[in-house]
mmCIF file of C-alpha atoms and ligand atoms in Angstrom:
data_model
loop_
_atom_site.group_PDB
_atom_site.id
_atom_site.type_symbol
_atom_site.label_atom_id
_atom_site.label_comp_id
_atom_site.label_asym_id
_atom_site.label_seq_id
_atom_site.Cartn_x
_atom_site.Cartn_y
_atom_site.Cartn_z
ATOM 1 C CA UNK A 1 16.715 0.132 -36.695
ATOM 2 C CA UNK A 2 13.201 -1.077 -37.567
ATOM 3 C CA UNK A 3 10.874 -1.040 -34.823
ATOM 4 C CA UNK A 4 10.889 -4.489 -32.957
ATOM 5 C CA UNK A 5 14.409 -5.082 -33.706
ATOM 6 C CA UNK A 6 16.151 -6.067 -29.974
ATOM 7 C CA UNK A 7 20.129 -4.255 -29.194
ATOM 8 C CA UNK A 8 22.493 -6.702 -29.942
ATOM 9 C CA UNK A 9 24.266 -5.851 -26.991
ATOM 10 C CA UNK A 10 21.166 -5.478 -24.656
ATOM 11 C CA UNK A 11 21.514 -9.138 -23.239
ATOM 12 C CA UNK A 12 17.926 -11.214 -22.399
ATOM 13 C CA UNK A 13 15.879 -8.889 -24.557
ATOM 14 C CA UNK A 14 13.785 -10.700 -26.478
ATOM 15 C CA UNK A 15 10.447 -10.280 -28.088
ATOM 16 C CA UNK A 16 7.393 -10.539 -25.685
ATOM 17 C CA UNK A 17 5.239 -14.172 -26.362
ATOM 18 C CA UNK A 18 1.106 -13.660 -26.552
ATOM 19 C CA UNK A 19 1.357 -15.087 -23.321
ATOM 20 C CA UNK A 20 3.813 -13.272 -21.560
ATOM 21 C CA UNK A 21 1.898 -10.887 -20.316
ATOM 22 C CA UNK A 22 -0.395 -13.078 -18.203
ATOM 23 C CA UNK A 23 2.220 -15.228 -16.928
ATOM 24 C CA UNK A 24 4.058 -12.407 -15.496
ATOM 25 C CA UNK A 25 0.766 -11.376 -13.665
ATOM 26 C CA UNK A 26 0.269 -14.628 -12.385
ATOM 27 C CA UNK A 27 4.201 -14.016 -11.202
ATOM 28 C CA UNK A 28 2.854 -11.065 -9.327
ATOM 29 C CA UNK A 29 -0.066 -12.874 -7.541
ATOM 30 C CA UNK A 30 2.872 -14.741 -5.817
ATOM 31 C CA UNK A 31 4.471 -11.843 -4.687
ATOM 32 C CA UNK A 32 3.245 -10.997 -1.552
ATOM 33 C CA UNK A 33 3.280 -8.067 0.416
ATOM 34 C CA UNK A 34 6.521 -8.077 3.114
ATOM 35 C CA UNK A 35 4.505 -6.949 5.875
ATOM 36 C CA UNK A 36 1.557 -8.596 5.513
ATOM 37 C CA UNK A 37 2.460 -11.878 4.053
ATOM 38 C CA UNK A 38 -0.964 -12.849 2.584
ATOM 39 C CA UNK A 39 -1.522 -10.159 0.446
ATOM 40 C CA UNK A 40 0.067 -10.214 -2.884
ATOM 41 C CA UNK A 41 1.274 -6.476 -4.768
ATOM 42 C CA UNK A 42 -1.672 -7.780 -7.281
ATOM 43 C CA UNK A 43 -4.098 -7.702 -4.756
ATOM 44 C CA UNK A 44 -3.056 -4.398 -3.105
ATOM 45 C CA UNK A 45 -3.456 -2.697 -6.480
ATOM 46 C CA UNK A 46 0.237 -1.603 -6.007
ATOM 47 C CA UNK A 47 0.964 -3.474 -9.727
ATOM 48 C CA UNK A 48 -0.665 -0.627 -11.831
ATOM 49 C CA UNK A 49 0.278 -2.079 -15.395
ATOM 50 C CA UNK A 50 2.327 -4.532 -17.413
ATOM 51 C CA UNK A 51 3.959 -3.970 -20.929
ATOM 52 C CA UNK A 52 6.171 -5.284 -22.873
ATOM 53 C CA UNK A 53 8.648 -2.412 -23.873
ATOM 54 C CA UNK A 54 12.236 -2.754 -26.050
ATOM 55 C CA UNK A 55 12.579 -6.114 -25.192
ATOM 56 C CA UNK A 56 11.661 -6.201 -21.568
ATOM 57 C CA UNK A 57 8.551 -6.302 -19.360
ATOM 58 C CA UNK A 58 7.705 -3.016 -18.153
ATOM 59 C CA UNK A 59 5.775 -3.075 -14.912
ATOM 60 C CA UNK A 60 4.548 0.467 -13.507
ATOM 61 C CA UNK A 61 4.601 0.278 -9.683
ATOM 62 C CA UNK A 62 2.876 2.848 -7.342
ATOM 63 C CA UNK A 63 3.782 2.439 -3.600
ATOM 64 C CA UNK A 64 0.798 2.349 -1.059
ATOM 65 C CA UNK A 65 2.119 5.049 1.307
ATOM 66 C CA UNK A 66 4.872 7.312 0.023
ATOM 67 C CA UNK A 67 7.810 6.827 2.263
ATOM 68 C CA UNK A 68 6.662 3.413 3.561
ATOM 69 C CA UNK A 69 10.036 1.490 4.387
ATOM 70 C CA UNK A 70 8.303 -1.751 2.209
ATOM 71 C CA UNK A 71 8.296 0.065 -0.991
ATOM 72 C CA UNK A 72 12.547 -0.687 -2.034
ATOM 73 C CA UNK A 73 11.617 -3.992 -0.768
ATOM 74 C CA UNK A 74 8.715 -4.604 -2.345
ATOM 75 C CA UNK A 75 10.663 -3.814 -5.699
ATOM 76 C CA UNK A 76 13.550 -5.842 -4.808
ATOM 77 C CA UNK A 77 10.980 -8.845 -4.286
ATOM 78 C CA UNK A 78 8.862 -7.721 -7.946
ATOM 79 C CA UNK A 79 12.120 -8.086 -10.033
ATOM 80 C CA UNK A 80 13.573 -11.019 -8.439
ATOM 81 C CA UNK A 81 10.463 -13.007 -8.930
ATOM 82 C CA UNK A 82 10.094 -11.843 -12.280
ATOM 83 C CA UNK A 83 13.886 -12.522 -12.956
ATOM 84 C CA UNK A 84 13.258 -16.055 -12.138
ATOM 85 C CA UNK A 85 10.575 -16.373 -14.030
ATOM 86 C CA UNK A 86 12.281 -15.996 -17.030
ATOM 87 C CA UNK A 87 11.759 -12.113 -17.577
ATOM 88 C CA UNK A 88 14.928 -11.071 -17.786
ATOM 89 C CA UNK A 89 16.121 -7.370 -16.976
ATOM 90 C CA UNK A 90 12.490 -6.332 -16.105
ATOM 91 C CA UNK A 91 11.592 -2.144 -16.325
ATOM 92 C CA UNK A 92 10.529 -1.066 -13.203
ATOM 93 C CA UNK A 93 8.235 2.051 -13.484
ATOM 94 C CA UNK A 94 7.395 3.570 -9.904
ATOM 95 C CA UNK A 95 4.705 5.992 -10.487
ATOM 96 C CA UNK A 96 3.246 7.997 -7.923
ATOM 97 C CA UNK A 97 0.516 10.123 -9.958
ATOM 98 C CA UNK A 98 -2.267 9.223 -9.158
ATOM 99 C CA UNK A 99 -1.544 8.420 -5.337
ATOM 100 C CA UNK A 100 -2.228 5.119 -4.298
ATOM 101 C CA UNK A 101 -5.736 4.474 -2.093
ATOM 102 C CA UNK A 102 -7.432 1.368 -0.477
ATOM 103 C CA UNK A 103 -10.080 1.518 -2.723
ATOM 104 C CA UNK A 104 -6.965 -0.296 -5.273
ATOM 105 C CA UNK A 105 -7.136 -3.122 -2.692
ATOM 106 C CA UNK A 106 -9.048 -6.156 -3.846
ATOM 107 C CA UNK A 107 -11.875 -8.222 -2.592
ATOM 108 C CA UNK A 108 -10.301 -11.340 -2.417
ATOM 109 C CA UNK A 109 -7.156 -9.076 -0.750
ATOM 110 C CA UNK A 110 -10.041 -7.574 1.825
ATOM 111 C CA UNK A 111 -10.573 -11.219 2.945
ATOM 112 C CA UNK A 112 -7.362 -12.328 3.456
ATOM 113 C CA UNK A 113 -6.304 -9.419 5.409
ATOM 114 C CA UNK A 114 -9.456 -10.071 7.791
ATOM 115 C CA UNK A 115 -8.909 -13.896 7.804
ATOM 116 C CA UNK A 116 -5.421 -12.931 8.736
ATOM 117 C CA UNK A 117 -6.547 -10.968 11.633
ATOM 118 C CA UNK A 118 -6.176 -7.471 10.418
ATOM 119 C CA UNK A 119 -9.312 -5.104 9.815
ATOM 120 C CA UNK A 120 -9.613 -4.150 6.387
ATOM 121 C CA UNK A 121 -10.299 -0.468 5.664
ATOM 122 C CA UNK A 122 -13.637 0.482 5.884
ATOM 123 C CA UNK A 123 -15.422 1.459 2.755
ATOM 124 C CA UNK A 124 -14.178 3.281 0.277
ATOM 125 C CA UNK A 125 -12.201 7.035 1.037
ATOM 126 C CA UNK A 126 -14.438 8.796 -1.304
ATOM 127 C CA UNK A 127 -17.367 8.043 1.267
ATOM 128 C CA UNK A 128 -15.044 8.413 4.110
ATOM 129 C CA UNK A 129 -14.546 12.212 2.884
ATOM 130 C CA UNK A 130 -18.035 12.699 3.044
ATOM 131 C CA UNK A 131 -18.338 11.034 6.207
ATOM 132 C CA UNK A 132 -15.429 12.940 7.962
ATOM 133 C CA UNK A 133 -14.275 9.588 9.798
ATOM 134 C CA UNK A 134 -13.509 6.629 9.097
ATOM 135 C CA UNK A 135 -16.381 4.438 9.141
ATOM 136 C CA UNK A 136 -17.113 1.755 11.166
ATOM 137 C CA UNK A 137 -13.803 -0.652 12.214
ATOM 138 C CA UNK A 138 -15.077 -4.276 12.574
ATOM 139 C CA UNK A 139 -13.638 -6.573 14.500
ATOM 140 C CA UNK A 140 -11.854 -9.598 12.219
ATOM 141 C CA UNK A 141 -12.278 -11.783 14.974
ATOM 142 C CA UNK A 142 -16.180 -11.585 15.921
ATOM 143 C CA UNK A 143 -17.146 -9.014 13.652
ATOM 144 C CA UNK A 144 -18.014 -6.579 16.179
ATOM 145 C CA UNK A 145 -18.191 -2.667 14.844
ATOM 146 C CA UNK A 146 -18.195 -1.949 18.366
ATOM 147 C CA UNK A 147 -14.355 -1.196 18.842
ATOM 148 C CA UNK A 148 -12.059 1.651 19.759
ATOM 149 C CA UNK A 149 -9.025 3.175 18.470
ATOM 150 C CA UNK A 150 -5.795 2.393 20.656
ATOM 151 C CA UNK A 151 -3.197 4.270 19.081
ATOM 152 C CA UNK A 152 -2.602 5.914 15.352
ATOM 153 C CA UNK A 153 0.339 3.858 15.007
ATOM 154 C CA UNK A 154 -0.061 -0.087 14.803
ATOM 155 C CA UNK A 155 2.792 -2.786 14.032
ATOM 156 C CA UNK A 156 3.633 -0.276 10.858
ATOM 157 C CA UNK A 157 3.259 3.307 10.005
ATOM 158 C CA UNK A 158 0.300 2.056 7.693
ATOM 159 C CA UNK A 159 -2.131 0.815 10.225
ATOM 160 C CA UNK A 160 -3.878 1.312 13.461
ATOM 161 C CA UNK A 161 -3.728 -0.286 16.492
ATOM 162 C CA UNK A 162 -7.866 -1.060 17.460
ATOM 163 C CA UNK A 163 -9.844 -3.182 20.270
ATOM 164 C CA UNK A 164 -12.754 -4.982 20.072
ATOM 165 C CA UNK A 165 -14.909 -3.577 23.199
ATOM 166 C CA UNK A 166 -17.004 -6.769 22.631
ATOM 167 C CA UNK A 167 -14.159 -9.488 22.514
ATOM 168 C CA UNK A 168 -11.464 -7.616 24.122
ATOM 169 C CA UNK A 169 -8.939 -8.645 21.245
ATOM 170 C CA UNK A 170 -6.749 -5.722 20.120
ATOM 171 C CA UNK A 171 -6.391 -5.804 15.882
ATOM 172 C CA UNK A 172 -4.635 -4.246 13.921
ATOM 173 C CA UNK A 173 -6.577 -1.733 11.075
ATOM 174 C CA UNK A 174 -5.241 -1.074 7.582
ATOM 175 C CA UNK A 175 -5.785 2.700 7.515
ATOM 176 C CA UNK A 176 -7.712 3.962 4.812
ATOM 177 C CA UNK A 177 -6.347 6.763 2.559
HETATM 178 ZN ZN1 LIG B 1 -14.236 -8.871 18.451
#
């Protein structure tokens, strides 16, 4: 078998159009994130790369925290939106090397997440290190940095619960790793 040649048997393979490849990330933008529905995988960096590969589109995934509950789901949601897109059978790669951080987040995914009322995290984790906390929390409603931490643990494993000491609103923070 010549390289390029497509299994008989290996039903929807087909070769990949020029095209393809941007369609299917435009796919992605649409997924969004299960618990936080404004963010898509694109913009939380979890897509890390798209191929085309034996016929099929080869997406490598890396989860944002290892043993977050979303990931399967997150998947699930990746493959059926692909599927119906036209990209049948789609690879999915998860990858966990290297680990996932919030500096993979987008800008435009920092501003949705405050304009849907959750604190993005604050700066990036190499200047956290040096830093030994993490930064300054601002409040997405006012914009206040003057707030406190409530509790380690917000609405999911992966973010804080925080209150503005200026507004009195309690927020949720993304936790930066
Ligand atoms: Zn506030």
């Amino acid at each position: 078998m010549r390289p390029g040649e497509l299994i008989a048997s290996d039903r929807g393979a087909r070769s990949g159009a020029p095209d393809d490849l941007a369609r299917a990330w435009s796919v992605l933008g649409a997924v969004m994130d299960p618990e936080v529905p404004v963010v898509s995988v694109v913009d939380l960096g979890i897509v890390r790369g798209l191929d085309w590969q034996d016929g099929h589109l080869h997406v490598v995934v890396t989860p944002t925290y290892s043993g977050c509950p979303a990931t399967e789901v997150i998947e699930q949601d990746i493959e059926q939106a692909l599927e119906g897109a036209g990209f049948a059978a789609p690879k999915l790669e998860r990858r966990l090397n290297p680990a996932w951080t919030t500096d993979w987040i987008s800008n435009d995914g920092r501003e949705r997440l405050r304009a849907y009322g959750i604190a993005p995290p604050a700066g990036s984790t190499s200047k956290r290190s040096l830093m030994g906390d993490s930064g300054d929390v601002c409040c997405p409603q006012c914009g206040s940095a003057h707030t406190e931490l409530l509790s380690q643990f917000g609405s999911t494993a992966c973010k804080a619960l925080y209150r503005c000491i200026d507004c009195r609103e309690p927020f949720d923070y993304f936790k930066c790793i």
